[in-house]
Each structure stands twice: as C-alpha cells, then as structure tokens.
PDB file of N, CA and C in Angstrom:
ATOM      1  N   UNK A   1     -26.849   9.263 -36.543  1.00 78.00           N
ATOM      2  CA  UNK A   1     -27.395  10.486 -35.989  1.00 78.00           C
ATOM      3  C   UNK A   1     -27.663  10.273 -34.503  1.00 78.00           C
ATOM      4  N   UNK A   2     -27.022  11.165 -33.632  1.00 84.00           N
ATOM      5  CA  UNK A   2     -27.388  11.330 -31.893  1.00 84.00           C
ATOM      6  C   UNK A   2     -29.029  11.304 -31.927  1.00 84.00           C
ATOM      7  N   UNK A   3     -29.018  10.179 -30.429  1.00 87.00           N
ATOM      8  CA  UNK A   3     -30.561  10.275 -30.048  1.00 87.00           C
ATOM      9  C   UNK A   3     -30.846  11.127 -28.760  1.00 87.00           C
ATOM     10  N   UNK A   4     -31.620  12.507 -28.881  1.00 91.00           N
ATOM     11  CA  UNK A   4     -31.450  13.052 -27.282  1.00 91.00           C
ATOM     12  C   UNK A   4     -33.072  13.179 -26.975  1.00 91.00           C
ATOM     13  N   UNK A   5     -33.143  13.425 -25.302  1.00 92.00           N
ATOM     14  CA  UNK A   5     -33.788  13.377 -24.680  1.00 92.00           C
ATOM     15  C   UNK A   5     -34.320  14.955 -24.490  1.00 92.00           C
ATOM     16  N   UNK A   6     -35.906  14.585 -24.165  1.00 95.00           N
ATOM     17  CA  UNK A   6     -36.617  15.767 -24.342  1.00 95.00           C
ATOM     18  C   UNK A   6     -37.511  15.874 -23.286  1.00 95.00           C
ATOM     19  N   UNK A   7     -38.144  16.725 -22.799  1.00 95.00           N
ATOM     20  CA  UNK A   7     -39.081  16.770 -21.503  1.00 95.00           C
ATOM     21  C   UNK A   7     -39.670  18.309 -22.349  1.00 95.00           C
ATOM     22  N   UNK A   8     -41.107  17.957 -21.492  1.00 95.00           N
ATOM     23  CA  UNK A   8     -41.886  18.974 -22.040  1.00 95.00           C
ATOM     24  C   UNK A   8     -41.986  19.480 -21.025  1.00 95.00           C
ATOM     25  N   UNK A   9     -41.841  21.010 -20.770  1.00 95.00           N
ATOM     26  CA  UNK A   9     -41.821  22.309 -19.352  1.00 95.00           C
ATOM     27  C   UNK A   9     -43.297  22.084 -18.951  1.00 95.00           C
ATOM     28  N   UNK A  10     -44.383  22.048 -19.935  1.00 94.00           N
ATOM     29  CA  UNK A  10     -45.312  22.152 -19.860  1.00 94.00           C
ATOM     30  C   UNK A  10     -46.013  21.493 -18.708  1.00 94.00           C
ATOM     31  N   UNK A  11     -46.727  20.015 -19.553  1.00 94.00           N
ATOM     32  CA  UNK A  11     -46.988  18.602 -19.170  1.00 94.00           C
ATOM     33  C   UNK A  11     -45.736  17.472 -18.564  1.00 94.00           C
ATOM     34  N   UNK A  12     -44.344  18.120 -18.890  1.00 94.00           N
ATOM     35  CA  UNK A  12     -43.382  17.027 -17.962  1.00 94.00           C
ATOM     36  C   UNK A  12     -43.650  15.771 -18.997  1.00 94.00           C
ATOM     37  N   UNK A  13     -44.058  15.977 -20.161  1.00 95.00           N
ATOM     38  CA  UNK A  13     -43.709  14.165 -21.003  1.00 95.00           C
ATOM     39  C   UNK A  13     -42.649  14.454 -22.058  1.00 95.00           C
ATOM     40  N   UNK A  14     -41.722  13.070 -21.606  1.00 94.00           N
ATOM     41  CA  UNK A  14     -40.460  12.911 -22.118  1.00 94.00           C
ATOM     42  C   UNK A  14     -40.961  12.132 -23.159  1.00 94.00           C
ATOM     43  N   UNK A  15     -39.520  12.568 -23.962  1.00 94.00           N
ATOM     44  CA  UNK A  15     -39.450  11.745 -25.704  1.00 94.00           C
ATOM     45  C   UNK A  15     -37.856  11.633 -25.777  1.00 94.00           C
ATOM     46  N   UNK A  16     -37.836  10.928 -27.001  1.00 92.00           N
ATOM     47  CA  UNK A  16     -36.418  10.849 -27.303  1.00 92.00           C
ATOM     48  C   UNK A  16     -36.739  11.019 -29.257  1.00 92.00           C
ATOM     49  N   UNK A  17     -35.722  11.656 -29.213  1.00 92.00           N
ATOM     50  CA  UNK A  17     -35.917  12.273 -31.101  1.00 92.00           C
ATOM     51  C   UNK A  17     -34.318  12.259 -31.592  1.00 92.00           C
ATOM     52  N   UNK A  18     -34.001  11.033 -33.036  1.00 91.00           N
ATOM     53  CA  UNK A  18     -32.760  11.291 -33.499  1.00 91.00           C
ATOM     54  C   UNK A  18     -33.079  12.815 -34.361  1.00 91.00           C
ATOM     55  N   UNK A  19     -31.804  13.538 -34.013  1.00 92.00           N
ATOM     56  CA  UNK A  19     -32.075  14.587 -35.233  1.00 92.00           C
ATOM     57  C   UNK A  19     -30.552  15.093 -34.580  1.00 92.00           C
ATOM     58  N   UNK A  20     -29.776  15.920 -35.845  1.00 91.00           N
ATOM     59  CA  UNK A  20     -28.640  16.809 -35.850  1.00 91.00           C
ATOM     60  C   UNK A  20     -28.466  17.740 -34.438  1.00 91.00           C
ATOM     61  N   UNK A  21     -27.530  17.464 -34.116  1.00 88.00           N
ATOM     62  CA  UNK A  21     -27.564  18.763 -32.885  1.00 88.00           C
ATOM     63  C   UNK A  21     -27.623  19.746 -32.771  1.00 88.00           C
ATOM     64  N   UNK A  22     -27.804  20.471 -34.262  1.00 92.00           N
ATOM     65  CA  UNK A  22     -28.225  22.074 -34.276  1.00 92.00           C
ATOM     66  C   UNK A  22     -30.137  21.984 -34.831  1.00 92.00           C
ATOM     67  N   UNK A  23     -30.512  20.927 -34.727  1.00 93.00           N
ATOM     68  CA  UNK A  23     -31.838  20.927 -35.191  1.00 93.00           C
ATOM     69  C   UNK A  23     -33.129  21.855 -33.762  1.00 93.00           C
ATOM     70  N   UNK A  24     -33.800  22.396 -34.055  1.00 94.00           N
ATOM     71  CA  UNK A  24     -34.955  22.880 -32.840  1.00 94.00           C
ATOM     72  C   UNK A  24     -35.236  21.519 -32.551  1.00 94.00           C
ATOM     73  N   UNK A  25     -35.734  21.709 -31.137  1.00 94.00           N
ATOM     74  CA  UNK A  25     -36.649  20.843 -30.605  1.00 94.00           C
ATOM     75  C   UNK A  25     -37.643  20.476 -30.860  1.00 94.00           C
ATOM     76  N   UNK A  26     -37.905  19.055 -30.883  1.00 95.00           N
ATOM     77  CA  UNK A  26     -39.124  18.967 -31.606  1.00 95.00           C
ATOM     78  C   UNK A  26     -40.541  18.910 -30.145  1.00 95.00           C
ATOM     79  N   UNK A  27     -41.494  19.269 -30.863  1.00 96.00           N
ATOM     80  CA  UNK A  27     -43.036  20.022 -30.031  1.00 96.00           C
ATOM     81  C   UNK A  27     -43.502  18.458 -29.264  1.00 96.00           C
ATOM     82  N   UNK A  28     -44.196  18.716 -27.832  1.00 95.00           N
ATOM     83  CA  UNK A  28     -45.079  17.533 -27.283  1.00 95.00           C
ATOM     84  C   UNK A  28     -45.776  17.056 -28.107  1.00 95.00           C
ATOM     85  N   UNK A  29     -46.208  15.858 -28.660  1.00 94.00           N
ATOM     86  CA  UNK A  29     -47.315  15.262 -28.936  1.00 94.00           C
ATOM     87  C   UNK A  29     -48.362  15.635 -28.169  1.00 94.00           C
ATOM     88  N   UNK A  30     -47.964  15.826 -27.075  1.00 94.00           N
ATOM     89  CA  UNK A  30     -49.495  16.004 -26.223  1.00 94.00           C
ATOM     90  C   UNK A  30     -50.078  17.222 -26.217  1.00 94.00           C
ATOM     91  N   UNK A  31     -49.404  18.370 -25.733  1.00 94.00           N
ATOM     92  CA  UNK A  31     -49.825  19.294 -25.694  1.00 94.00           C
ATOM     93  C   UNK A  31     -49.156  20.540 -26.933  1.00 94.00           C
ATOM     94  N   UNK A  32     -48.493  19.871 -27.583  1.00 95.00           N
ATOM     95  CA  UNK A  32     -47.934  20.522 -29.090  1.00 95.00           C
ATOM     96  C   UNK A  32     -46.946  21.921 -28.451  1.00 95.00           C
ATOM     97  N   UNK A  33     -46.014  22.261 -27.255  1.00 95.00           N
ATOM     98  CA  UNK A  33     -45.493  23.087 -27.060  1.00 95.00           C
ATOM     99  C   UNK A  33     -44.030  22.574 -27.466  1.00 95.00           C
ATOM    100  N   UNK A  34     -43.561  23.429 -27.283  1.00 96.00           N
ATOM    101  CA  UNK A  34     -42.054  23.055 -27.842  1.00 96.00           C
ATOM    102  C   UNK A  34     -40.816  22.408 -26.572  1.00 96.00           C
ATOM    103  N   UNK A  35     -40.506  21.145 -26.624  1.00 96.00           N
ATOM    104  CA  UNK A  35     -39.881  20.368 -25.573  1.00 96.00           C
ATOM    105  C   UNK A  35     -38.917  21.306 -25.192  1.00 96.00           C
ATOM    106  N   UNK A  36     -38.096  20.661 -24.294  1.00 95.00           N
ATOM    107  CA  UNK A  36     -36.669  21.135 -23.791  1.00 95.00           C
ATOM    108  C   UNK A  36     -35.453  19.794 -23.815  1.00 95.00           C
ATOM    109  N   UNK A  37     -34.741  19.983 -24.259  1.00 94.00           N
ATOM    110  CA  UNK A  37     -33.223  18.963 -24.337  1.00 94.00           C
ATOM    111  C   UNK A  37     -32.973  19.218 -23.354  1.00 94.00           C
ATOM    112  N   UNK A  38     -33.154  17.658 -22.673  1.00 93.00           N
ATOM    113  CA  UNK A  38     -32.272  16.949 -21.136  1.00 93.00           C
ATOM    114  C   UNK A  38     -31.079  16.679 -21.393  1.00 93.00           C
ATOM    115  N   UNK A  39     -30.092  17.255 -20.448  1.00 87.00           N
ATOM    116  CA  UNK A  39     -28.707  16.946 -19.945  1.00 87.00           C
ATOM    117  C   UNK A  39     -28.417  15.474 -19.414  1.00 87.00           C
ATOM    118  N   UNK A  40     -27.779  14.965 -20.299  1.00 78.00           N
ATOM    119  CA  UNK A  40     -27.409  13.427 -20.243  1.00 78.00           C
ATOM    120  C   UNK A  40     -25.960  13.070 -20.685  1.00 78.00           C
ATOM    121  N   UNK A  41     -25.413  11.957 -20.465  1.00 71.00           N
ATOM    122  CA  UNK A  41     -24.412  11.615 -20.558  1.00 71.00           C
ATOM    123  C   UNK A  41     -23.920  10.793 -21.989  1.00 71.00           C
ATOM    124  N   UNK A  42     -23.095  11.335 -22.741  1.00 68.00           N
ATOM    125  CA  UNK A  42     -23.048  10.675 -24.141  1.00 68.00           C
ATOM    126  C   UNK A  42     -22.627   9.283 -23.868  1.00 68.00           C
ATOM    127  N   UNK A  43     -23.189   9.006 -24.926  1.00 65.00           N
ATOM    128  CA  UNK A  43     -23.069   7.254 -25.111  1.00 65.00           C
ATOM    129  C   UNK A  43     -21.428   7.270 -26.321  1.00 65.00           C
ATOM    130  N   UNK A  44     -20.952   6.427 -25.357  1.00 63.00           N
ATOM    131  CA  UNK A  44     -19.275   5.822 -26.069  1.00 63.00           C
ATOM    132  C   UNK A  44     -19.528   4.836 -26.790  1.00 63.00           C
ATOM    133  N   UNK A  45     -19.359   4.658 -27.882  1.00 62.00           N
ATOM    134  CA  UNK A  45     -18.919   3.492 -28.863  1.00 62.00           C
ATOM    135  C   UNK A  45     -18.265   3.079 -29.647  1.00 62.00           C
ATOM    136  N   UNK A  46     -17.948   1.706 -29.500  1.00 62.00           N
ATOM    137  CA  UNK A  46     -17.108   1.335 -30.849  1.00 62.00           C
ATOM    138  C   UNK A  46     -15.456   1.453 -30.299  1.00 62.00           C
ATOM    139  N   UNK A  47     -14.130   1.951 -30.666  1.00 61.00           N
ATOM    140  CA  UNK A  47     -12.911   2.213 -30.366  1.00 61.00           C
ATOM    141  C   UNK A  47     -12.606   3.034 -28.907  1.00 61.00           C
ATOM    142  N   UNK A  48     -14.022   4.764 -29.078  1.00 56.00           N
ATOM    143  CA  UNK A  48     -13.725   4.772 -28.000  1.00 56.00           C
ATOM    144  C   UNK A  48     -14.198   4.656 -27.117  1.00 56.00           C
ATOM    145  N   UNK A  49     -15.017   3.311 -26.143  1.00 61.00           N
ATOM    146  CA  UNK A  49     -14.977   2.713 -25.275  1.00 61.00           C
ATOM    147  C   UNK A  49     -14.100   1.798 -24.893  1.00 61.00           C
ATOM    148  N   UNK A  50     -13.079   1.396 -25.506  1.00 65.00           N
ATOM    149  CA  UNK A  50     -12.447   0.417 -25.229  1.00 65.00           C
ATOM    150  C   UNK A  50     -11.230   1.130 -24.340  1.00 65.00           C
ATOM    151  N   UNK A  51     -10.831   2.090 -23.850  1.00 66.00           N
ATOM    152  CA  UNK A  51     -10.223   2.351 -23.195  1.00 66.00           C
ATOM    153  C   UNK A  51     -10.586   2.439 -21.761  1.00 66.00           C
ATOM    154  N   UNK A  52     -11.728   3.012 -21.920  1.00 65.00           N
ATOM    155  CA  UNK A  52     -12.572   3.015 -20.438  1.00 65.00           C
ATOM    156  C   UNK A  52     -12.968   2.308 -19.870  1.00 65.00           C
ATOM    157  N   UNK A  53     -12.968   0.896 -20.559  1.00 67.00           N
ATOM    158  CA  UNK A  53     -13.476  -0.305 -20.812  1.00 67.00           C
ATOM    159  C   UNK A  53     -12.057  -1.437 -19.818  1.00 67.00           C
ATOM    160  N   UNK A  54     -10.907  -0.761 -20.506  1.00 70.00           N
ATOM    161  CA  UNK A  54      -9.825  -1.501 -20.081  1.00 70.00           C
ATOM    162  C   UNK A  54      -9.480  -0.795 -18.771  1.00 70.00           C
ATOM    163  N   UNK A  55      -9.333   0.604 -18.520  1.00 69.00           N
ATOM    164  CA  UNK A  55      -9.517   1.494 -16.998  1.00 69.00           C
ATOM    165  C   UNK A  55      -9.828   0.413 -16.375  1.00 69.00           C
ATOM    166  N   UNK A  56     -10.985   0.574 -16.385  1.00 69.00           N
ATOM    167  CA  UNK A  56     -12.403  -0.399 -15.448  1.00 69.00           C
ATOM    168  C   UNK A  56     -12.236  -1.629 -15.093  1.00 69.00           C
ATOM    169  N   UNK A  57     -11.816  -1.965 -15.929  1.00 71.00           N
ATOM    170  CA  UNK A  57     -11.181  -3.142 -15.493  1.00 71.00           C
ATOM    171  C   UNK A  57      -9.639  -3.752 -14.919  1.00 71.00           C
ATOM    172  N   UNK A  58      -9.095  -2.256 -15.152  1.00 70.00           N
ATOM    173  CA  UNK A  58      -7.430  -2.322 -14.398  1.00 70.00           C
ATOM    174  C   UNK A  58      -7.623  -2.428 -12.654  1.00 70.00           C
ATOM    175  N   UNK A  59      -8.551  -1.705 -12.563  1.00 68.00           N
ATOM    176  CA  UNK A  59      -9.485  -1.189 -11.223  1.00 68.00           C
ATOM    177  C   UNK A  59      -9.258  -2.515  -9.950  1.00 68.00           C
ATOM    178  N   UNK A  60      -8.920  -2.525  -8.919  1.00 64.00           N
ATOM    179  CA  UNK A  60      -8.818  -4.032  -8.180  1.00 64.00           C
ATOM    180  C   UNK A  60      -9.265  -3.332  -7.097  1.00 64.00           C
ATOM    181  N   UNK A  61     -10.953  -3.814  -6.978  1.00 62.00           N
ATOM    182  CA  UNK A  61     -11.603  -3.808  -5.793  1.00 62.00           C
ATOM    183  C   UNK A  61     -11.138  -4.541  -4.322  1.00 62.00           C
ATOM    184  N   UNK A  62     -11.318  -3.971  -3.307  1.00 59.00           N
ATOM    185  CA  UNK A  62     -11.118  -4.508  -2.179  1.00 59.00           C
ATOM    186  C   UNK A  62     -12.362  -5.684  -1.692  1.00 59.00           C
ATOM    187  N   UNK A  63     -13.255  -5.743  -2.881  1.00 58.00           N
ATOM    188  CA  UNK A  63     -14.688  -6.504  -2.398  1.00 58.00           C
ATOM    189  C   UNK A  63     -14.520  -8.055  -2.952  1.00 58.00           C
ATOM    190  N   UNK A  64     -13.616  -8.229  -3.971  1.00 56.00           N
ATOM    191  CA  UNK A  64     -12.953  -9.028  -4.634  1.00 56.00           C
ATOM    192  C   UNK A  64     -12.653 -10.254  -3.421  1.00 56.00           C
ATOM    193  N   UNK A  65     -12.892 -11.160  -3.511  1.00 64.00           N
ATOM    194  CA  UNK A  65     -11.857 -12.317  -2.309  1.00 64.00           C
ATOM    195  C   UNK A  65     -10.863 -12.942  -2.837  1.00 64.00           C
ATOM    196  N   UNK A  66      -9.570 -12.759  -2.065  1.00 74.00           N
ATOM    197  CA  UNK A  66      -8.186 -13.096  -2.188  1.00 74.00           C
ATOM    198  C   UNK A  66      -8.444 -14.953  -2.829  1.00 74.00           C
ATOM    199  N   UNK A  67      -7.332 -15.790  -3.782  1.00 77.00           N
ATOM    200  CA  UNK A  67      -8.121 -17.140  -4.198  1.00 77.00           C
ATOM    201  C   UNK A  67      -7.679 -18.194  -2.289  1.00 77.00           C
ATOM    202  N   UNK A  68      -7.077 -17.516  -2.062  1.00 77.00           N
ATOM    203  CA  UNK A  68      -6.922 -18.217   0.039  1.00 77.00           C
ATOM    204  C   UNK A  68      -8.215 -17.973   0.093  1.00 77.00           C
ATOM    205  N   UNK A  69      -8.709 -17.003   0.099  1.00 74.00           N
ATOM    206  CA  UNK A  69      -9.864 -17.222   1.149  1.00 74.00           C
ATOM    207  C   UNK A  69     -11.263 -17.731  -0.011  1.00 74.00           C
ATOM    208  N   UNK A  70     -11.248 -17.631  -1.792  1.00 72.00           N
ATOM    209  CA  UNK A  70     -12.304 -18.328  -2.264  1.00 72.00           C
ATOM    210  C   UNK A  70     -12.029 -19.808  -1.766  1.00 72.00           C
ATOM    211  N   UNK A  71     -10.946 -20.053  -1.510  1.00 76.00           N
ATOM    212  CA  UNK A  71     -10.806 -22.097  -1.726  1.00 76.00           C
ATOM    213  C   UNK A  71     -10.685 -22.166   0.001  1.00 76.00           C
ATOM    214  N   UNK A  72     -11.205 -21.614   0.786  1.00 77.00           N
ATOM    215  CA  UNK A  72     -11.707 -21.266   2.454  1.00 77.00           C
ATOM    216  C   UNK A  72     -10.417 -21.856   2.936  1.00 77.00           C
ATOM    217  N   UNK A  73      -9.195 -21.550   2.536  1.00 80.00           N
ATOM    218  CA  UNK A  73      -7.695 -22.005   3.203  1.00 80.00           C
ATOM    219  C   UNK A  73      -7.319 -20.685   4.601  1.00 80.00           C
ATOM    220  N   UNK A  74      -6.926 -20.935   6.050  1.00 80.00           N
ATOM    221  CA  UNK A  74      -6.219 -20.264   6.745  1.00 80.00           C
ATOM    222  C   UNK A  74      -5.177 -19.295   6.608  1.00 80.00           C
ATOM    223  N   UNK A  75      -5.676 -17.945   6.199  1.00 79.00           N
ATOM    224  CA  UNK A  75      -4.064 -17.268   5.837  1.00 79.00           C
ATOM    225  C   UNK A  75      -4.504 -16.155   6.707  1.00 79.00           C
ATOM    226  N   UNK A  76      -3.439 -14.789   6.241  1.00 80.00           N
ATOM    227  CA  UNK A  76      -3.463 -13.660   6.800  1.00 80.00           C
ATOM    228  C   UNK A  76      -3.242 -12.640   5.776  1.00 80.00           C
ATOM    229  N   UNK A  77      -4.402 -11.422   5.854  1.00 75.00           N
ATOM    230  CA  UNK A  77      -3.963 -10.600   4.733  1.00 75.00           C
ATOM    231  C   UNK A  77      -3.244  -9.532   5.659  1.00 75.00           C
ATOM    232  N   UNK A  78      -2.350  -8.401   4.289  1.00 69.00           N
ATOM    233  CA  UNK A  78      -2.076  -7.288   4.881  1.00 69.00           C
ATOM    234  C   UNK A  78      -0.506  -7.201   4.967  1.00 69.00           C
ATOM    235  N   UNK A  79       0.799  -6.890   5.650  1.00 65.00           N
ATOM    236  CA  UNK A  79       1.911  -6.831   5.816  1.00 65.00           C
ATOM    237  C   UNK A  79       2.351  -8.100   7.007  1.00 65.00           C
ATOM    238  N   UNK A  80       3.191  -8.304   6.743  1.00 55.00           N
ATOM    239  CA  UNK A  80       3.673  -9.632   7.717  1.00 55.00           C
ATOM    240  C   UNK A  80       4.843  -9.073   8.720  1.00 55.00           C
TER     241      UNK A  80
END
C-alpha cells in the first residue's frame, strides 16, 4: 500500500499515512481538521528502477578525471 504525505491547512503539521489512493484524508492529530495530500514524487521500485538506474549511469560527467590526469601523467585533452 502507497505511503503519502499530508500537511494540515490549518496548523501546517505534516504526517505520512499508508492507505489506498481513493481513501479521504486522514484528520490532524492536533487540531482534528482534515489534512491535505502533498504533491511528491513516486518512489520507483524493484524492476522499474533499474532502467533509470542504468540511464544514470550511462551519463559521463565532465567532473569525472580522465585516468592521465588521476595517475598525474602530462597529456592534452580535447581534439589534436
């Protein structure tokens, strides 16, 4: 079961509540009004993360150091 995030309009105190995604919101503890569902980013797991997973890592940063310049050898980057 999805875990989502809740903020109360009221008092502003957040919760997090598993329940069905057609379920109401469940009420503040504090001040017993009825929360609001925060806009958040779903959580990937299991099969499909592993694609986004492999993306991310296809990815070749420019922040990366060439292995010339980890082992501090004289070269030149760029076109010759």
């Amino acid at each position: 079961m999805p875990t989502y995030d809740f903020q109360c309009p009221i008092c502003g105190y957040q919760l997090e509540a598993m329940q069905p995604y057609d379920a109401p919101s469940p009420d503040c503890p504090n001040c017993h009004k009825r929360a609001v569902r925060l806009l958040g980013a779903p959580a990937v797991h299991g099969s499909m993360s592993r694609g986004r997973e492999l993306a991310v890592r296809s990815i070749k940063t420019k922040t990366a150091p060439c292995p010339a310049c980890a082992a501090g050898r004289a070269h030149v980057h760029g076109p010759k």
